[in-house]
GROMACS .gro file of C-alpha atoms in nm:
model
  452
    1MET     CA    1   6.840  10.958   6.907
    2PRO     CA    2   7.024  10.982   6.575
    3VAL     CA    3   6.964  10.704   6.329
    4SER     CA    4   7.175  10.569   6.046
    5ARG     CA    5   7.076  10.567   5.680
    6THR     CA    6   6.942  10.215   5.721
    7GLY     CA    7   6.702  10.333   5.988
    8ARG     CA    8   6.872  10.138   6.263
    9PRO     CA    9   7.014  10.306   6.573
   10PRO     CA   10   7.392  10.330   6.563
   11VAL     CA   11   7.592  10.078   6.761
   12GLN     CA   12   7.718  10.228   7.083
   13ARG     CA   13   8.086  10.145   7.134
   14VAL     CA   14   8.179  10.108   7.495
   15ALA     CA   15   8.535  10.209   7.571
   16ARG     CA   16   8.724   9.937   7.749
   17PRO     CA   17   8.899  10.043   8.066
   18ALA     CA   18   9.271  10.055   8.024
   19SER     CA   19   9.464   9.787   8.202
   20PRO     CA   20   9.628   9.923   8.514
   21GLY     CA   21   9.995   9.992   8.474
   22ILE     CA   22   9.993   9.965   8.092
   23ALA     CA   23   9.879  10.301   7.959
   24GLY     CA   24  10.104  10.520   8.166
   25ASP     CA   25  10.379  10.265   8.203
   26ASN     CA   26  10.738  10.346   8.121
   27PRO     CA   27  10.857  10.180   7.795
   28LEU     CA   28  11.184  10.088   7.965
   29ARG     CA   29  10.993   9.919   8.244
   30ARG     CA   30  10.785   9.722   7.996
   31LEU     CA   31  11.099   9.619   7.813
   32ARG     CA   32  11.255   9.512   8.141
   33ASP     CA   33  10.947   9.311   8.238
   34ARG     CA   34  10.943   9.136   7.902
   35ALA     CA   35  11.314   9.057   7.931
   36ARG     CA   36  11.262   8.924   8.283
   37LYS     CA   37  10.973   8.707   8.167
   38ALA     CA   38  11.183   8.571   7.878
   39TRP     CA   39  11.476   8.515   8.116
   40ASP     CA   40  11.258   8.310   8.353
   41ARG     CA   41  11.128   8.072   8.087
   42PRO     CA   42  11.185   7.700   8.147
   43LEU     CA   43  11.420   7.656   7.850
   44THR     CA   44  11.640   7.959   7.919
   45ALA     CA   45  11.917   7.755   8.086
   46TYR     CA   46  11.900   7.492   7.811
   47TYR     CA   47  11.946   7.751   7.535
   48LEU     CA   48  12.219   7.939   7.724
   49ILE     CA   49  12.426   7.625   7.779
   50LEU     CA   50  12.379   7.487   7.428
   51GLY     CA   51  12.415   7.817   7.244
   52GLY     CA   52  12.691   7.957   7.464
   53SER     CA   53  12.907   7.646   7.447
   54MET     CA   54  12.864   7.613   7.072
   55LEU     CA   55  12.953   7.981   7.013
   56ILE     CA   56  13.262   7.954   7.234
   57THR     CA   57  13.375   7.640   7.051
   58VAL     CA   58  13.321   7.783   6.702
   59LEU     CA   59  13.492   8.112   6.789
   60GLY     CA   60  13.773   7.910   6.947
   61LEU     CA   61  13.822   7.715   6.624
   62VAL     CA   62  13.847   8.040   6.429
   63MET     CA   63  14.100   8.185   6.672
   64VAL     CA   64  14.303   7.861   6.686
   65TYR     CA   65  14.334   7.871   6.307
   66SER     CA   66  14.440   8.235   6.317
   67ALA     CA   67  14.680   8.209   6.611
   68SER     CA   68  14.849   7.880   6.517
   69GLN     CA   69  14.942   7.943   6.152
   70ILE     CA   70  15.277   8.105   6.224
   71THR     CA   71  15.372   7.845   6.483
   72ALA     CA   72  15.288   7.565   6.238
   73LEU     CA   73  15.497   7.723   5.961
   74GLN     CA   74  15.791   7.771   6.200
   75LEU     CA   75  15.776   7.398   6.271
   76SER     CA   76  15.777   7.321   5.893
   77LEU     CA   77  15.413   7.207   5.911
   78PRO     CA   78  15.112   7.311   5.704
   79GLY     CA   79  14.949   7.631   5.823
   80SER     CA   80  14.624   7.453   5.908
   81PHE     CA   81  14.792   7.169   6.101
   82PHE     CA   82  14.677   7.265   6.450
   83PHE     CA   83  14.336   7.374   6.323
   84ARG     CA   84  14.269   7.038   6.164
   85LYS     CA   85  14.361   6.856   6.484
   86GLN     CA   86  14.140   7.087   6.688
   87PHE     CA   87  13.854   7.049   6.439
   88LEU     CA   88  13.880   6.671   6.465
   89ALA     CA   89  13.875   6.694   6.844
   90ALA     CA   90  13.570   6.924   6.821
   91LEU     CA   91  13.386   6.668   6.607
   92ILE     CA   92  13.462   6.389   6.855
   93GLY     CA   93  13.374   6.619   7.141
   94GLY     CA   94  13.047   6.708   6.972
   95ALA     CA   95  12.956   6.341   6.959
   96LEU     CA   96  13.043   6.308   7.328
   97LEU     CA   97  12.835   6.615   7.408
   98PHE     CA   98  12.534   6.475   7.221
   99ALA     CA   99  12.570   6.135   7.389
  100ALA     CA  100  12.601   6.291   7.736
  101SER     CA  101  12.302   6.520   7.675
  102ARG     CA  102  12.084   6.218   7.590
  103MET     CA  103  12.196   5.991   7.873
  104PRO     CA  104  11.966   5.946   8.171
  105VAL     CA  105  12.088   6.051   8.513
  106LYS     CA  106  12.118   5.687   8.624
  107LEU     CA  107  12.366   5.615   8.347
  108HIS     CA  108  12.574   5.920   8.441
  109ARG     CA  109  12.593   5.792   8.797
  110ALA     CA  110  12.682   5.443   8.675
  111LEU     CA  111  12.976   5.587   8.476
  112ALA     CA  112  13.126   5.762   8.777
  113TYR     CA  113  13.335   5.473   8.911
  114PRO     CA  114  13.460   5.344   8.572
  115ILE     CA  115  13.570   5.694   8.469
  116LEU     CA  116  13.746   5.746   8.805
  117ALA     CA  117  13.926   5.411   8.778
  118ALA     CA  118  14.034   5.484   8.419
  119ALA     CA  119  14.156   5.831   8.517
  120VAL     CA  120  14.362   5.705   8.812
  121PHE     CA  121  14.514   5.423   8.605
  122SER     CA  122  14.607   5.649   8.312
  123MET     CA  123  14.745   5.920   8.543
  124ALA     CA  124  14.965   5.660   8.712
  125LEU     CA  125  15.067   5.524   8.372
  126VAL     CA  126  15.213   5.866   8.287
  127GLN     CA  127  15.493   5.809   8.537
  128VAL     CA  128  15.599   5.479   8.378
  129PRO     CA  129  15.926   5.528   8.183
  130GLY     CA  130  15.876   5.483   7.811
  131VAL     CA  131  15.502   5.545   7.833
  132GLY     CA  132  15.469   5.895   7.973
  133MET     CA  133  15.626   6.192   7.800
  134SER     CA  134  15.720   6.543   7.905
  135VAL     CA  135  15.580   6.858   7.742
  136ASN     CA  136  15.711   7.200   7.852
  137GLY     CA  137  15.865   7.045   8.160
  138ASN     CA  138  15.550   6.865   8.279
  139GLN     CA  139  15.538   6.484   8.282
  140ASN     CA  140  15.163   6.455   8.226
  141TRP     CA  141  15.125   6.320   7.874
  142ILE     CA  142  15.092   5.982   7.702
  143SER     CA  143  15.185   5.948   7.337
  144LEU     CA  144  14.926   5.781   7.114
  145GLY     CA  145  15.154   5.763   6.811
  146GLY     CA  146  15.248   6.026   6.560
  147SER     CA  147  15.150   6.377   6.661
  148PHE     CA  148  14.863   6.264   6.885
  149GLN     CA  149  14.902   6.287   7.262
  150ILE     CA  150  14.664   6.269   7.555
  151GLN     CA  151  14.676   6.433   7.895
  152PRO     CA  152  14.498   6.203   8.145
  153SER     CA  153  14.481   6.472   8.415
  154GLU     CA  154  14.219   6.656   8.208
  155PHE     CA  155  13.992   6.353   8.243
  156GLY     CA  156  14.063   6.355   8.618
  157LYS     CA  157  13.850   6.670   8.645
  158LEU     CA  158  13.550   6.494   8.492
  159ALA     CA  159  13.613   6.189   8.710
  160LEU     CA  160  13.616   6.394   9.031
  161VAL     CA  161  13.295   6.576   8.935
  162LEU     CA  162  13.096   6.261   8.854
  163TRP     CA  163  13.232   6.042   9.133
  164GLY     CA  164  13.220   6.317   9.394
  165ALA     CA  165  12.862   6.412   9.303
  166ASP     CA  166  12.748   6.049   9.318
  167LEU     CA  167  12.924   5.993   9.652
  168ILE     CA  168  12.781   6.302   9.822
  169ALA     CA  169  12.434   6.236   9.680
  170ARG     CA  170  12.429   5.882   9.821
  171LYS     CA  171  12.546   6.004  10.160
  172GLN     CA  172  12.281   6.273  10.160
  173GLU     CA  173  12.013   6.016  10.085
  174LYS     CA  174  12.134   5.820  10.390
  175ARG     CA  175  12.156   6.142  10.597
  176LEU     CA  176  12.524   6.096  10.672
  177LEU     CA  177  12.645   6.443  10.577
  178THR     CA  178  12.581   6.574  10.928
  179GLN     CA  179  12.894   6.389  11.042
  180TRP     CA  180  13.223   6.550  10.944
  181LYS     CA  181  13.398   6.218  10.877
  182HIS     CA  182  13.137   6.127  10.616
  183MET     CA  183  13.167   6.474  10.467
  184LEU     CA  184  13.542   6.433  10.413
  185VAL     CA  185  13.601   6.057  10.372
  186PRO     CA  186  13.658   5.927  10.110
  187LEU     CA  187  13.606   6.245   9.903
  188VAL     CA  188  13.908   6.436  10.025
  189PRO     CA  189  14.154   6.139  10.025
  190VAL     CA  190  14.060   6.044   9.668
  191ALA     CA  191  14.090   6.408   9.559
  192PHE     CA  192  14.435   6.426   9.721
  193LEU     CA  193  14.530   6.104   9.539
  194LEU     CA  194  14.444   6.268   9.207
  195LEU     CA  195  14.629   6.583   9.311
  196GLY     CA  196  14.936   6.380   9.407
  197LEU     CA  197  14.942   6.203   9.071
  198ILE     CA  198  14.914   6.537   8.893
  199MET     CA  199  15.186   6.703   9.100
  200LEU     CA  200  15.422   6.414   9.031
  201GLY     CA  201  15.429   6.550   8.679
  202GLY     CA  202  15.466   6.910   8.794
  203ASP     CA  203  15.137   7.044   8.654
  204MET     CA  204  15.024   7.281   8.930
  205GLY     CA  205  14.771   7.459   8.706
  206THR     CA  206  14.557   7.149   8.664
  207ALA     CA  207  14.598   7.076   9.036
  208ILE     CA  208  14.450   7.420   9.116
  209ILE     CA  209  14.143   7.347   8.900
  210LEU     CA  210  14.098   7.008   9.071
  211THR     CA  211  14.121   7.179   9.412
  212ALA     CA  212  13.856   7.429   9.305
  213ILE     CA  213  13.624   7.143   9.207
  214LEU     CA  214  13.680   6.979   9.547
  215PHE     CA  215  13.592   7.297   9.734
  216GLY     CA  216  13.292   7.353   9.510
  217LEU     CA  217  13.156   7.008   9.598
  218LEU     CA  218  13.218   7.063   9.969
  219TRP     CA  219  13.045   7.402   9.954
  220LEU     CA  220  12.741   7.256   9.779
  221ALA     CA  221  12.729   6.971  10.029
  222GLY     CA  222  12.693   7.226  10.308
  223ALA     CA  223  13.028   7.174  10.478
  224PRO     CA  224  13.052   7.371  10.805
  225THR     CA  225  13.261   7.685  10.797
  226ARG     CA  226  13.522   7.542  11.033
  227LEU     CA  227  13.556   7.224  10.829
  228PHE     CA  228  13.569   7.419  10.502
  229ALA     CA  229  13.830   7.658  10.644
  230GLY     CA  230  14.037   7.367  10.777
  231VAL     CA  231  14.057   7.192  10.440
  232LEU     CA  232  14.125   7.525  10.270
  233SER     CA  233  14.408   7.599  10.514
  234VAL     CA  234  14.570   7.261  10.453
  235ALA     CA  235  14.546   7.303  10.075
  236GLY     CA  236  14.679   7.657  10.098
  237LEU     CA  237  14.974   7.547  10.310
  238ILE     CA  238  15.062   7.271  10.064
  239GLY     CA  239  15.034   7.521   9.778
  240VAL     CA  240  15.268   7.769   9.950
  241ILE     CA  241  15.525   7.494  10.007
  242LEU     CA  242  15.507   7.381   9.645
  243ILE     CA  243  15.551   7.739   9.521
  244LYS     CA  244  15.835   7.824   9.759
  245THR     CA  245  16.032   7.513   9.664
  246SER     CA  246  16.011   7.580   9.288
  247PRO     CA  247  16.210   7.867   9.133
  248ASN     CA  248  15.994   7.845   8.820
  249ARG     CA  249  15.673   7.898   9.018
  250MET     CA  250  15.829   8.182   9.217
  251ALA     CA  251  15.929   8.350   8.891
  252ARG     CA  252  15.572   8.322   8.762
  253LEU     CA  253  15.445   8.475   9.083
  254ALA     CA  254  15.688   8.766   9.041
  255CYS     CA  255  15.548   8.842   8.695
  256ILE     CA  256  15.207   8.954   8.824
  257GLY     CA  257  15.151   9.307   8.698
  258ALA     CA  258  15.488   9.320   8.519
  259THR     CA  259  15.528   9.582   8.245
  260GLU     CA  260  15.882   9.497   8.135
  261PRO     CA  261  16.006   9.163   7.994
  262LYS     CA  262  16.274   9.153   8.265
  263ALA     CA  263  16.122   9.208   8.611
  264GLY     CA  264  16.428   9.169   8.829
  265ALA     CA  265  16.556   8.814   8.810
  266ALA     CA  266  16.230   8.684   8.655
  267ASP     CA  267  16.177   8.651   8.283
  268CYS     CA  268  15.827   8.789   8.220
  269TRP     CA  269  15.845   8.781   7.841
  270GLN     CA  270  15.520   8.588   7.792
  271ALA     CA  271  15.319   8.784   8.048
  272VAL     CA  272  15.432   9.124   7.915
  273HIS     CA  273  15.376   9.038   7.549
  274GLY     CA  274  15.027   8.915   7.637
  275ILE     CA  275  14.956   9.264   7.772
  276TYR     CA  276  15.109   9.416   7.458
  277ALA     CA  277  14.872   9.211   7.243
  278LEU     CA  278  14.567   9.321   7.440
  279ALA     CA  279  14.678   9.684   7.446
  280SER     CA  280  14.731   9.701   7.069
  281GLY     CA  281  14.385   9.566   6.986
  282GLY     CA  282  14.185   9.877   7.066
  283ILE     CA  283  13.807   9.866   7.054
  284PHE     CA  284  13.752   9.649   6.747
  285GLY     CA  285  14.098   9.498   6.698
  286SER     CA  286  14.341   9.494   6.412
  287GLY     CA  287  14.137   9.241   6.215
  288LEU     CA  288  14.113   8.866   6.205
  289GLY     CA  289  14.453   8.719   6.117
  290ALA     CA  290  14.636   9.052   6.156
  291SER     CA  291  14.799   8.984   6.493
  292VAL     CA  292  15.162   9.091   6.525
  293GLU     CA  293  15.243   8.919   6.855
  294LYS     CA  294  15.177   8.571   6.716
  295TRP     CA  295  15.476   8.611   6.483
  296GLY     CA  296  15.712   8.456   6.738
  297GLN     CA  297  15.680   8.729   7.005
  298LEU     CA  298  15.407   8.563   7.215
  299PRO     CA  299  15.475   8.204   7.328
  300GLU     CA  300  15.182   7.960   7.335
  301ALA     CA  301  14.969   8.197   7.128
  302HIS     CA  302  14.718   7.927   7.030
  303THR     CA  303  14.698   7.752   7.370
  304ASP     CA  304  14.730   7.932   7.703
  305PHE     CA  305  14.743   8.285   7.559
  306ILE     CA  306  14.483   8.263   7.286
  307PHE     CA  307  14.276   8.521   7.474
  308ALA     CA  308  14.556   8.775   7.415
  309VAL     CA  309  14.549   8.709   7.040
  310THR     CA  310  14.171   8.744   7.049
  311GLY     CA  311  14.206   9.084   7.210
  312GLU     CA  312  14.461   9.193   6.950
  313GLU     CA  313  14.262   9.079   6.648
  314LEU     CA  314  13.902   9.132   6.768
  315GLY     CA  315  13.965   9.406   7.019
  316LEU     CA  316  13.772   9.489   7.332
  317ALA     CA  317  13.448   9.390   7.159
  318GLY     CA  318  13.578   9.038   7.098
  319THR     CA  319  13.713   8.985   7.449
  320LEU     CA  320  13.394   9.117   7.611
  321SER     CA  321  13.191   8.882   7.390
  322VAL     CA  322  13.395   8.587   7.514
  323LEU     CA  323  13.352   8.700   7.875
  324ALA     CA  324  12.977   8.740   7.823
  325LEU     CA  325  12.949   8.390   7.682
  326PHE     CA  326  13.133   8.241   7.983
  327ALA     CA  327  12.917   8.450   8.219
  328ALA     CA  328  12.602   8.318   8.053
  329LEU     CA  329  12.733   7.962   8.075
  330GLY     CA  330  12.811   8.009   8.444
  331TYR     CA  331  12.472   8.161   8.518
  332ALA     CA  332  12.294   7.876   8.341
  333GLY     CA  333  12.494   7.614   8.535
  334ILE     CA  334  12.413   7.782   8.866
  335ARG     CA  335  12.047   7.802   8.768
  336VAL     CA  336  12.034   7.431   8.685
  337ALA     CA  337  12.203   7.344   9.014
  338GLY     CA  338  11.970   7.568   9.211
  339ARG     CA  339  11.638   7.458   9.061
  340THR     CA  340  11.677   7.081   9.066
  341GLU     CA  341  11.554   6.855   9.343
  342ASP     CA  342  11.791   6.571   9.254
  343PRO     CA  343  12.101   6.585   9.479
  344PHE     CA  344  12.329   6.425   9.218
  345VAL     CA  345  12.221   6.675   8.953
  346ARG     CA  346  12.280   6.963   9.193
  347TYR     CA  347  12.631   6.850   9.287
  348ALA     CA  348  12.732   6.752   8.933
  349ALA     CA  349  12.601   7.074   8.779
  350GLY     CA  350  12.771   7.279   9.049
  351GLY     CA  351  13.097   7.088   9.006
  352VAL     CA  352  13.099   7.136   8.627
  353THR     CA  353  13.018   7.506   8.662
  354THR     CA  354  13.295   7.551   8.920
  355TRP     CA  355  13.538   7.372   8.687
  356LEU     CA  356  13.459   7.582   8.379
  357ILE     CA  357  13.442   7.921   8.548
  358ALA     CA  358  13.746   7.867   8.773
  359GLN     CA  359  13.956   7.758   8.475
  360ALA     CA  360  13.836   8.051   8.265
  361VAL     CA  361  13.911   8.298   8.546
  362ILE     CA  362  14.262   8.155   8.602
  363ASN     CA  363  14.344   8.162   8.229
  364ILE     CA  364  14.205   8.511   8.161
  365GLY     CA  365  14.350   8.646   8.486
  366ALA     CA  366  14.697   8.526   8.381
  367VAL     CA  367  14.662   8.689   8.037
  368LEU     CA  368  14.556   9.017   8.201
  369GLY     CA  369  14.852   9.005   8.438
  370LEU     CA  370  14.632   8.973   8.747
  371LEU     CA  371  14.723   8.613   8.831
  372PRO     CA  372  15.039   8.401   8.782
  373ILE     CA  373  15.063   8.202   8.461
  374ALA     CA  374  14.929   7.859   8.554
  375GLY     CA  375  14.948   7.693   8.213
  376VAL     CA  376  14.578   7.603   8.191
  377PRO     CA  377  14.384   7.643   7.865
  378LEU     CA  378  14.070   7.850   7.820
  379PRO     CA  379  13.783   7.598   7.826
  380LEU     CA  380  13.630   7.515   7.486
  381PHE     CA  381  13.843   7.790   7.332
  382SER     CA  382  14.215   7.708   7.348
  383TYR     CA  383  14.392   7.449   7.136
  384GLY     CA  384  14.413   7.103   7.291
  385GLY     CA  385  14.205   6.795   7.227
  386SER     CA  386  14.278   6.644   7.570
  387ALA     CA  387  14.113   6.945   7.734
  388LEU     CA  388  13.833   6.980   7.480
  389LEU     CA  389  13.694   6.624   7.495
  390PRO     CA  390  13.616   6.601   7.871
  391THR     CA  391  13.499   6.961   7.873
  392MET     CA  392  13.243   6.900   7.597
  393PHE     CA  393  13.124   6.587   7.776
  394ALA     CA  394  13.079   6.799   8.090
  395VAL     CA  395  12.880   7.054   7.892
  396GLY     CA  396  12.666   6.767   7.767
  397LEU     CA  397  12.596   6.684   8.134
  398LEU     CA  398  12.470   7.038   8.191
  399ILE     CA  399  12.249   7.015   7.881
  400ALA     CA  400  12.103   6.684   8.002
  401PHE     CA  401  12.033   6.834   8.345
  402ALA     CA  402  11.875   7.145   8.190
  403ARG     CA  403  11.652   6.927   7.973
  404ASP     CA  404  11.550   6.725   8.277
  405GLU     CA  405  11.395   7.018   8.464
  406PRO     CA  406  11.017   6.971   8.502
  407GLY     CA  407  10.931   7.295   8.323
  408ALA     CA  408  11.183   7.223   8.046
  409ARG     CA  409  11.050   6.872   7.995
  410ALA     CA  410  10.698   7.005   7.956
  411ALA     CA  411  10.810   7.278   7.716
  412LEU     CA  412  11.006   7.033   7.502
  413ALA     CA  413  10.717   6.783   7.501
  414MET     CA  414  10.476   7.047   7.366
  415ARG     CA  415  10.699   7.112   7.069
  416GLN     CA  416  10.630   6.946   6.738
  417PRO     CA  417  10.942   6.864   6.536
  418ARG     CA  418  10.948   7.034   6.199
  419PHE     CA  419  11.149   6.756   6.041
  420GLY     CA  420  11.099   6.385   6.076
  421ARG     CA  421  10.737   6.414   6.193
  422LYS     CA  422  10.560   6.085   6.182
  423ARG     CA  423  10.314   6.061   5.900
  424SER     CA  424   9.968   5.951   5.996
  425GLY     CA  425   9.730   5.770   5.769
  426GLY     CA  426   9.508   5.958   5.529
  427SER     CA  427   9.560   6.219   5.269
  428ARG     CA  428   9.718   6.561   5.312
  429ALA     CA  429   9.375   6.723   5.312
  430GLU     CA  430   9.282   6.513   5.614
  431ARG     CA  431   9.600   6.602   5.804
  432VAL     CA  432   9.593   6.981   5.757
  433PRO     CA  433   9.271   7.045   5.954
  434ARG     CA  434   9.415   6.843   6.242
  435ARG     CA  435   9.705   7.087   6.272
  436TRP     CA  436   9.463   7.381   6.235
  437ASN     CA  437   9.241   7.237   6.506
  438THR     CA  438   9.541   7.213   6.737
  439MET     CA  439   9.625   7.577   6.679
  440ARG     CA  440   9.259   7.672   6.726
  441ARG     CA  441   9.243   7.488   7.058
  442ARG     CA  442   9.553   7.671   7.176
  443ALA     CA  443   9.403   8.004   7.071
  444SER     CA  444   9.073   7.933   7.248
  445ALA     CA  445   9.261   7.828   7.560
  446ALA     CA  446   9.455   8.154   7.552
  447ARG     CA  447   9.131   8.354   7.521
  448SER     CA  448   8.970   8.171   7.805
  449SER     CA  449   9.265   8.249   8.031
  450GLY     CA  450   9.220   8.624   7.974
  451GLU     CA  451   9.500   8.677   7.721
  452ARG     CA  452   9.438   8.895   7.417
   0.00000   0.00000   0.00000
């Protein structure tokens, strides 16, 4: 046996057996497994909702500033007029989002009836002469003085989500959802009351979003196919009647897929110039602020058609980024609704997700020429404080529900805040080993579980 210079036998190194599936594993498969593990972490939905909503809001502020400058100057206003109003609404909405994300579920349920009552009262107040005002032909606004207005129908979406989720959850707890009358009453009559108040002002776009929320709640409640189809048929019949009796709505329907500003008797100027804006953007766009269509060619460039200006200035890369953010937000909402055991959380999260994704699909589909122009803003992105405030409160609901998941609660409880940590007694030298001991205990626990 060979010996070393010290006279001791050399240490025999035993080769460790390679872990199965690691040595000859495909790097792409390992990357996929790591991505899947990261995707399944408890806080994934929390980060997707918080990060996605914040990115959409910030990018929306940038695009509102870019798209609204020319419109403001044409109205003899400062170039940053609309941006400042939207920024103020975003600050207020951020406070609402933070408050909603910190509220317990019981408080959310307690707010359902007051918000519904306030929404119905304000939506009825719109029809009072001298109180309500008309914007673009729709009588759905209340003037707050000066340049500030509010659209109560936007808060009707939040009211239907909270009240409908609370109603269905209470009926499920009493096992009443097996009877069709409890499935429909009073959810459907109250929803039709809100729809009637909205349609009195002529705003069919908001009515479509409210209908989508209603069907989302019925679907989550497990409505039978025949019952679901019956309600859908009634709503579809009413929608066809409302479209057939309105020349303006028929003209919007005729502009689907139009490539010329004049498509027969219909004036498709806005729809066609939205396509022009998207087509001229290319892959990476003409540059932020360099849109041509916003110079009076594209109506409502900073509201309903802000996605077209985004495509012109930021190109395909910018529009796909916006779509990816909305897709992530929708996935996170579905994940929160699917993993919870609380019926109210499931229905509220599903209702909010249906609201945001349906409104985004209708707005983007209209800009792309695939759907009729419904006059609904892009959630969190388009200009409009009345739409931004309830939407950010709804996002705060999703954040609160994502934080309330058992795995998320445990993950958040294990975290130590970097700032504002409570100071314990003793000197700094006495506190440092305590933190080191905590890290050492975690490391020893990891070794004992077989991790390297």
